[in-house]
Coordinates of C-alpha atoms and ligand atoms in Angstrom, one line a residue:
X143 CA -1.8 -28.4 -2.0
X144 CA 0.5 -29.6 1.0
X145 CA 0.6 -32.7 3.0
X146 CA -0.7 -32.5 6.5
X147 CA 2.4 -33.7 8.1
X148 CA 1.7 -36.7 10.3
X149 CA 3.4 -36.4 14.2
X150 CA 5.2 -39.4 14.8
X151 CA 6.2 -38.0 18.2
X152 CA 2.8 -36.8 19.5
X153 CA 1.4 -40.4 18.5
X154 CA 4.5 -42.4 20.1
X155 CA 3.9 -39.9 23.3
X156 CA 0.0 -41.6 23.4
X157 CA 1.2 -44.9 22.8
X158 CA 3.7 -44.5 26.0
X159 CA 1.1 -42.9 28.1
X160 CA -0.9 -45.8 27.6
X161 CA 2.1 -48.7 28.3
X162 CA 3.2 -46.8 31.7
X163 CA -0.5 -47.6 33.5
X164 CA -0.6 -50.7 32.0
X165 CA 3.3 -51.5 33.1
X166 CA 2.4 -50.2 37.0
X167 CA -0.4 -52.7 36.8
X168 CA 1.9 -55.6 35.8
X169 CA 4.7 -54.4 38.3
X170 CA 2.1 -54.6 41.1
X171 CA 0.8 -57.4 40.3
X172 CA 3.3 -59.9 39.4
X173 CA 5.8 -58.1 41.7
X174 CA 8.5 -57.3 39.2
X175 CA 8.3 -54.4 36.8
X176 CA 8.7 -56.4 32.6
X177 CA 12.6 -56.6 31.7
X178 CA 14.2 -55.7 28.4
X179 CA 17.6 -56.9 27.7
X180 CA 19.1 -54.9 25.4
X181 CA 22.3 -56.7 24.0
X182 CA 25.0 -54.4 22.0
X183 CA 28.3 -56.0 20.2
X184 CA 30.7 -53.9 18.9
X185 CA 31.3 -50.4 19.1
X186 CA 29.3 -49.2 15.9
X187 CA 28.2 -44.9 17.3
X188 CA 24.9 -45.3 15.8
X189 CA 24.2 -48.8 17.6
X190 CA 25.0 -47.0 20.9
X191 CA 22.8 -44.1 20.2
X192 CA 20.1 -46.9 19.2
X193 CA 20.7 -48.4 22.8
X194 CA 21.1 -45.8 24.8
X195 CA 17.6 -44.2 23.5
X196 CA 16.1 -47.4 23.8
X197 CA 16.9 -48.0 27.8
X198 CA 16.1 -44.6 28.3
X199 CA 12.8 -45.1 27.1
X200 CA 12.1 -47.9 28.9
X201 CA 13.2 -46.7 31.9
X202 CA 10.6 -44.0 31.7
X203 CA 8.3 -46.4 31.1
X204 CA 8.5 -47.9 34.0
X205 CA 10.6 -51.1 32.9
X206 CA 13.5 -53.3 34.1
X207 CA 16.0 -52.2 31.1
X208 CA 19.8 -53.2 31.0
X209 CA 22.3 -53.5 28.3
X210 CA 24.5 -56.4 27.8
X211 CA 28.0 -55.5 25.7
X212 CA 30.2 -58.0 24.0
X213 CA 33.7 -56.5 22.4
X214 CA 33.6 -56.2 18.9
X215 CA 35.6 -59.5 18.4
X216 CA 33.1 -61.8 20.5
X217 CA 32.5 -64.9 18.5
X218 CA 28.9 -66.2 17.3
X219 CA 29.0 -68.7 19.8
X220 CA 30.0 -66.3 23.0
X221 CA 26.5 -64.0 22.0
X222 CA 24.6 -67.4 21.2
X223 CA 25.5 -68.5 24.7
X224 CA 24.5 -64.8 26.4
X225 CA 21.0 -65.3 24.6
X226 CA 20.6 -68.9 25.8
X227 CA 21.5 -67.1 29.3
X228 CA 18.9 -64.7 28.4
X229 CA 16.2 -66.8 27.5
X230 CA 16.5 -68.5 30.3
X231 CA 16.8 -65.2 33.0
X232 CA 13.8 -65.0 34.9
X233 CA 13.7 -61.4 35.4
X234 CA 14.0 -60.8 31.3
X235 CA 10.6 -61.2 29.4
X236 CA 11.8 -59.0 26.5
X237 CA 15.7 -59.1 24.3
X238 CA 16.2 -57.3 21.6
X239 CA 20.0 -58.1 20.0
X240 CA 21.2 -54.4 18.4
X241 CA 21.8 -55.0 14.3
X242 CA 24.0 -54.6 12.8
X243 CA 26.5 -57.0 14.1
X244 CA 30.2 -56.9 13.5
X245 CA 30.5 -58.4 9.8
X246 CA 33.1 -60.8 11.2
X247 CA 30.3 -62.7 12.7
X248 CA 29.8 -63.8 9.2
X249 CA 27.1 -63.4 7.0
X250 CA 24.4 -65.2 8.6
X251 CA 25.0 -64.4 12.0
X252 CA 22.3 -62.0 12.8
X253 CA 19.5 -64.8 11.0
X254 CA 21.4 -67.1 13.4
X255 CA 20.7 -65.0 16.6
X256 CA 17.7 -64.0 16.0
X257 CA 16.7 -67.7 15.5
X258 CA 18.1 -68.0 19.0
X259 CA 16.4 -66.0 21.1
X260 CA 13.3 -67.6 22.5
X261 CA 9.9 -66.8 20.5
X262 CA 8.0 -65.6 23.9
X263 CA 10.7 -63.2 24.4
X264 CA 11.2 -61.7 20.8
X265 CA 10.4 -57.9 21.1
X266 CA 11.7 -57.2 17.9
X267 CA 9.0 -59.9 16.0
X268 CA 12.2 -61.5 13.8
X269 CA 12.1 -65.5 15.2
X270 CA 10.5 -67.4 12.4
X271 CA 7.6 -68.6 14.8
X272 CA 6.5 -65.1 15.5
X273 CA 6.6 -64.4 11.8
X274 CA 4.7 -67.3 10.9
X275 CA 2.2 -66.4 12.9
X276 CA 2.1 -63.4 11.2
X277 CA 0.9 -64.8 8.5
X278 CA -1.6 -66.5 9.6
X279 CA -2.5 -63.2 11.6
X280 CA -2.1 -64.4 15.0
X281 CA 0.8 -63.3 16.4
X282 CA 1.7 -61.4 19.8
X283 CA 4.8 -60.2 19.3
X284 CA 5.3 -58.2 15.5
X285 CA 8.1 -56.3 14.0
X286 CA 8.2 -52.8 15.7
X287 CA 8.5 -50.6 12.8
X288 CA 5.5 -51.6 10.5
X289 CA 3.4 -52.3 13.7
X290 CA 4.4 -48.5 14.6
X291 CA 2.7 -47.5 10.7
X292 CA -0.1 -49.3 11.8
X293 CA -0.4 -47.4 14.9
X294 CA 0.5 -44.1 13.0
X295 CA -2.3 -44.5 10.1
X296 CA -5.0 -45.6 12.6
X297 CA -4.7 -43.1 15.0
X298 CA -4.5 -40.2 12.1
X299 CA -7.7 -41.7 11.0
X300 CA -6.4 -42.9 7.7
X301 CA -8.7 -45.7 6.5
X302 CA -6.6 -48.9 5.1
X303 CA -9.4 -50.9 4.4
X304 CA -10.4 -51.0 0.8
X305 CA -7.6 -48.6 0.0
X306 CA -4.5 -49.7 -2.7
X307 CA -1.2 -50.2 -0.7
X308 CA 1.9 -50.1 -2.1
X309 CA 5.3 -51.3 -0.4
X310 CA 8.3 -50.6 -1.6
X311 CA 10.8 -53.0 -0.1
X312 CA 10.6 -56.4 0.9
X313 CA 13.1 -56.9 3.7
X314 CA 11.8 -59.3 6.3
X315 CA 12.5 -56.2 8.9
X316 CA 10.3 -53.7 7.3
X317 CA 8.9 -54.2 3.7
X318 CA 7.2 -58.4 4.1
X319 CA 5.3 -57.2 7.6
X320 CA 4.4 -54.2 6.5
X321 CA 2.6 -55.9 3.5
X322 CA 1.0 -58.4 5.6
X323 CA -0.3 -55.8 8.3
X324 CA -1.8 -53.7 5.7
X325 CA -3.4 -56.8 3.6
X326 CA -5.0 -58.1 7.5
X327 CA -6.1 -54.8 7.6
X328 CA -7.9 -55.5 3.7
X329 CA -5.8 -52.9 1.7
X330 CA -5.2 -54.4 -1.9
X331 CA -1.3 -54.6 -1.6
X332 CA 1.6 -54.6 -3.4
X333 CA 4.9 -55.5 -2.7
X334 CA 7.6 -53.3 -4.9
X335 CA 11.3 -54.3 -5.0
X336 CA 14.7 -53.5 -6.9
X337 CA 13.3 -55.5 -10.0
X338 CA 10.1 -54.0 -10.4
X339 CA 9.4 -52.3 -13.9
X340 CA 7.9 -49.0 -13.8
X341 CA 8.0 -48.5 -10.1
X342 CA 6.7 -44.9 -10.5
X343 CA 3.3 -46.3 -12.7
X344 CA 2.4 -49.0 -10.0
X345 CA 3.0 -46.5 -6.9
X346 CA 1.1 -44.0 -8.4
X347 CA -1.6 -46.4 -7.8
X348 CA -1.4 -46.3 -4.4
X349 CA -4.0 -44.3 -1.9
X350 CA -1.1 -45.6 0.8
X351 CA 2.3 -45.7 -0.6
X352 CA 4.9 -46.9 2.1
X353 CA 8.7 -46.0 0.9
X354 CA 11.3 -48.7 2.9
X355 CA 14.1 -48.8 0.6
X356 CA 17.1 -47.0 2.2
X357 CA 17.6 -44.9 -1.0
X358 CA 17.5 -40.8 0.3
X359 CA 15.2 -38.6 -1.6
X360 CA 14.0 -41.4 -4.0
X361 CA 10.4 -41.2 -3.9
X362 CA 9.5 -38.0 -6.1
X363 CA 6.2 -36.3 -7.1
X364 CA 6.4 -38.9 -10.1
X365 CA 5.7 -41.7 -8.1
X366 CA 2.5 -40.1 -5.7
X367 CA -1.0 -40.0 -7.0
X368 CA -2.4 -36.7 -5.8
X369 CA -3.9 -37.1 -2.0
X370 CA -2.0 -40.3 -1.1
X371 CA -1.0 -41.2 2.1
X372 CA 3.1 -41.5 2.0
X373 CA 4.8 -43.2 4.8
X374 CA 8.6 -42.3 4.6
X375 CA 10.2 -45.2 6.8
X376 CA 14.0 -44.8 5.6
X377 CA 16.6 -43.6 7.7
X378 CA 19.8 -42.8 5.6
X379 CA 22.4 -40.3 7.2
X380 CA 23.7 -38.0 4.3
X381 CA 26.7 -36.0 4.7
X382 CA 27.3 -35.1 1.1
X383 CA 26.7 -31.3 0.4
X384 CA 25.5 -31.4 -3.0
X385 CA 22.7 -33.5 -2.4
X386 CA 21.6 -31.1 0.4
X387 CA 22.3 -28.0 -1.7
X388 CA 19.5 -30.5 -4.2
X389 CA 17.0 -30.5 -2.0
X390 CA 16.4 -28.1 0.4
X391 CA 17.3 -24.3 -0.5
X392 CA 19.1 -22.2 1.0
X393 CA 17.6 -20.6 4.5
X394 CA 15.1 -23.5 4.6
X395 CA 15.1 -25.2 8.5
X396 CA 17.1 -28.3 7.3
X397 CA 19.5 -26.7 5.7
X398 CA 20.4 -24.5 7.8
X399 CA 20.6 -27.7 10.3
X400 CA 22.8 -29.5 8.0
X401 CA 25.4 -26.4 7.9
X402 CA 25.2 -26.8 11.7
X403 CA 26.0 -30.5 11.7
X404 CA 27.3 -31.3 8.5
X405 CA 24.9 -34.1 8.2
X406 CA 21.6 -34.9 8.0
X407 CA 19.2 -38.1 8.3
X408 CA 17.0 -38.0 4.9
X409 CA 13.8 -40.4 4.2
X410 CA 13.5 -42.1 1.3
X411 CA 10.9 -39.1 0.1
X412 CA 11.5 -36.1 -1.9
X413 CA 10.7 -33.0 -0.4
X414 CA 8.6 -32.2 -3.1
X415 CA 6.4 -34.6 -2.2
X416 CA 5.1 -32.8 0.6
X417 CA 3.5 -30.7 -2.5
X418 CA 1.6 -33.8 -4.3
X419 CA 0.4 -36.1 -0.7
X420 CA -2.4 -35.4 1.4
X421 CA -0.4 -37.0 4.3
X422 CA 3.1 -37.4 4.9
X423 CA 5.2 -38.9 7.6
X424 CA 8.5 -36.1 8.0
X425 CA 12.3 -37.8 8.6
X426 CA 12.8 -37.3 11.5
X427 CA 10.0 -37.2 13.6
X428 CA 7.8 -39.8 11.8
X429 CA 7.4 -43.3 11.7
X430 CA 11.2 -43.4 13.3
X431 CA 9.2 -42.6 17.3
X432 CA 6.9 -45.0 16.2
X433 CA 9.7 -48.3 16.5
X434 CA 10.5 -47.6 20.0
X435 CA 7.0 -47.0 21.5
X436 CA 6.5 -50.0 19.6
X437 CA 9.3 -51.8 21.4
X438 CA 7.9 -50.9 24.9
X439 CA 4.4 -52.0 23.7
X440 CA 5.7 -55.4 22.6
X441 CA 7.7 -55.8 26.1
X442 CA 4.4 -55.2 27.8
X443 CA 2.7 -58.0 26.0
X444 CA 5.4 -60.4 26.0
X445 CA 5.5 -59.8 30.0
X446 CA 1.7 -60.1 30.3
X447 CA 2.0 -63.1 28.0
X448 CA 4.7 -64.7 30.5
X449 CA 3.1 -63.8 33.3
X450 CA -0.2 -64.5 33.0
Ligands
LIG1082 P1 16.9 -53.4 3.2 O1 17.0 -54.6 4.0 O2 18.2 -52.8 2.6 O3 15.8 -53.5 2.1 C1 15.7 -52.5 1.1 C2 14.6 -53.0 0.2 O4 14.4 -51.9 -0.8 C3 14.9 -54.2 -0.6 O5 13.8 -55.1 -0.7 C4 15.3 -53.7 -2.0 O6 14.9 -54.5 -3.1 C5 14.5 -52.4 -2.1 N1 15.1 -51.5 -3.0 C6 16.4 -51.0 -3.0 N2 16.6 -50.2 -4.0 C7 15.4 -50.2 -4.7 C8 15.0 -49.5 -5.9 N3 15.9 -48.7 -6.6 N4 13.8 -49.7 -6.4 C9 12.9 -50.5 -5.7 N5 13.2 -51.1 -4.6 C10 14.5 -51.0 -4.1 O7 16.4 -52.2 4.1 P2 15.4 -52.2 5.4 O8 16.0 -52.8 6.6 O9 14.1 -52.7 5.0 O10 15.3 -50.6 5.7 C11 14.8 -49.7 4.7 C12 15.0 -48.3 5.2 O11 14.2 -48.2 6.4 C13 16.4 -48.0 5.6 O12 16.6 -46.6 5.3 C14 16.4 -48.2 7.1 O13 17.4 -47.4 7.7 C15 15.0 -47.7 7.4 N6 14.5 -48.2 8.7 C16 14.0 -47.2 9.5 C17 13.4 -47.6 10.7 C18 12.8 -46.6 11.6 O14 12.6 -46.9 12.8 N7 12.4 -45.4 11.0 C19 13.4 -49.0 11.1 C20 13.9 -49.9 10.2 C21 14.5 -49.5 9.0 P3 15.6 -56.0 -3.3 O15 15.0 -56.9 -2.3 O16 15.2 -56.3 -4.7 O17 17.1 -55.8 -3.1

């Protein structure tokens, strides 16, 4: 058996053909297209990459996008003081703050920011109001990447309802909304983590098994009950040849792409997987579309939301 491979792209590319109508609608309307304000410290590559995709997107769109750069020595308090600016720009309904931030911010800085920005204009779905109204399952405004899952399983036609879930990860980005989405949805879930005996035994219980640990190629056929749905949300850039050599043989698509670049991005699933699954998300091309259509989405609503 192999997975049918789920298209992140193709169901991103609905979700923005949807948000451009709706975003020409507001723009006419309120007179003023929504605004994103993208804010990048530092001068970490794959931040800019992050940034520069992101305003691209929104551009196309049809949204107000810019980006707003600190040096990579900007203090805590000169980016708490350009969100307070932010949160107060009229022409901004959306600001997303680029992670990760320079490590001499000091430890808690990003907690600190994200606190900061103002809960009506929290794209990203991190400000403690927005996730306490998670909980309770009213919230506007939810973290992009296990809102883009959501998105991804329902328009595949994957029923969560009455299904097992399990998460692995509990990070407040991905792994604790991802839980919560899938139990409002009324999957039985379980929440996995670094201290969880016999991960493989309780994953294998899962009809939906979501891997968001940041560990490449961890997830193997061990851990998949035959026809499970397997979401493959980590993102971890490998440039060591051995572990390519591992997993994909030689002649195969990625490995010949990782001779050309010399690196490659890897999920947190096994290849041989794809052998065990009756869905799979592919890295790329999977759930990683997903977070920026996502991002657009949640800049329409919190415009609408402002707006009226
Ligand atoms: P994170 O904050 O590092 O959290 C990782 C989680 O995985 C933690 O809860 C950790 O458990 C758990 N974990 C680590 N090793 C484990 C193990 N051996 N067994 C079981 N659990 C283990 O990471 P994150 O921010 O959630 O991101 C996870 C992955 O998703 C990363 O690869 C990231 O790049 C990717 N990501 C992708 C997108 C996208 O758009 N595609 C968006 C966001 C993140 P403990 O809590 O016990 O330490």
């Amino acid at each position: 058996m192999s997975a049918t491979l789920l298209d992140g792209n193709a169901v991103a590319l609905a979700i923005r053909s949807e948000v451009r109508p709706a975003v020409d609608r507001l723009t006419a309307r309120a007179g003023r297209p929504p605004g994103l304000a993208l804010v990048l410290v530092g001068d970490d590559p794959a931040s800019h990459l992050y940034v520069g995709s992101k305003l691209k997107s929104a551009g196309e769109s049809g949204l107000f996008a810019d980006v707003h750069r600190l040096p990579a020595n900007a203090s805590l308090d000169e980016l708490l003081t350009l969100v307070d600016r932010l949160n107060q720009s009229p022409i901004h309904d959306g600001i997303l703050v680029q992670s990760p931030l320079p490590a001499a911010m000091g430890p808690d800085a990003e907690r600190r920011v994200f606190d900061a920005i103002a809960p009506d204009k929290d794209v990203d779905g991190f400000h403690p109001l927005n996730v306490g109204k998670l909980v309770q399952e009213r919230a506007t405004l939810v973290a992009c990447t296990p809102s883009g899952v959501i998105e991804l399983l329902d328009r595949s036609h994957i029923q969560i309802a009455g299904k097992r879930a399990v998460v692995i990860g509990r990070s407040d980005i991905v792994g604790k909304p991802m839980a919560l989405l899938l139990l409002h949805r009324h999957a039985t879930v379980t929440v996995c983590h670094s201290r969880t005996p016999d991960l493989p035994a309780v994953c294998r219980e899962a009809d939906i098994l979501v891997a968001a640990l940041g560990k490449p190629a961890f997830v193997t056929r061990e851990f998949v009950k035959p026809g499970a749905t397997v979401i493959d949300v980590g993102t971890t850039r490998v440039d060591d040849a051995q572990t390519i050599a591992r997993l994909f043989a030689p002649g195969t698509k990625r490995r010949i792409a990782f001779e050309k670049r010399g690196a490659l991005v890897l999920g947190d699933v096994h290849p041989e997987v794809e052998e065990v699954a009756g869905a799979l998300t592919p890295v790329p091309g999977g759930v990683g579309p997903l977070t920026i259509a996502l991002l657009l989405k949640n800049t329409l609503r919190a415009a609408e939301a402002r707006l009226g």
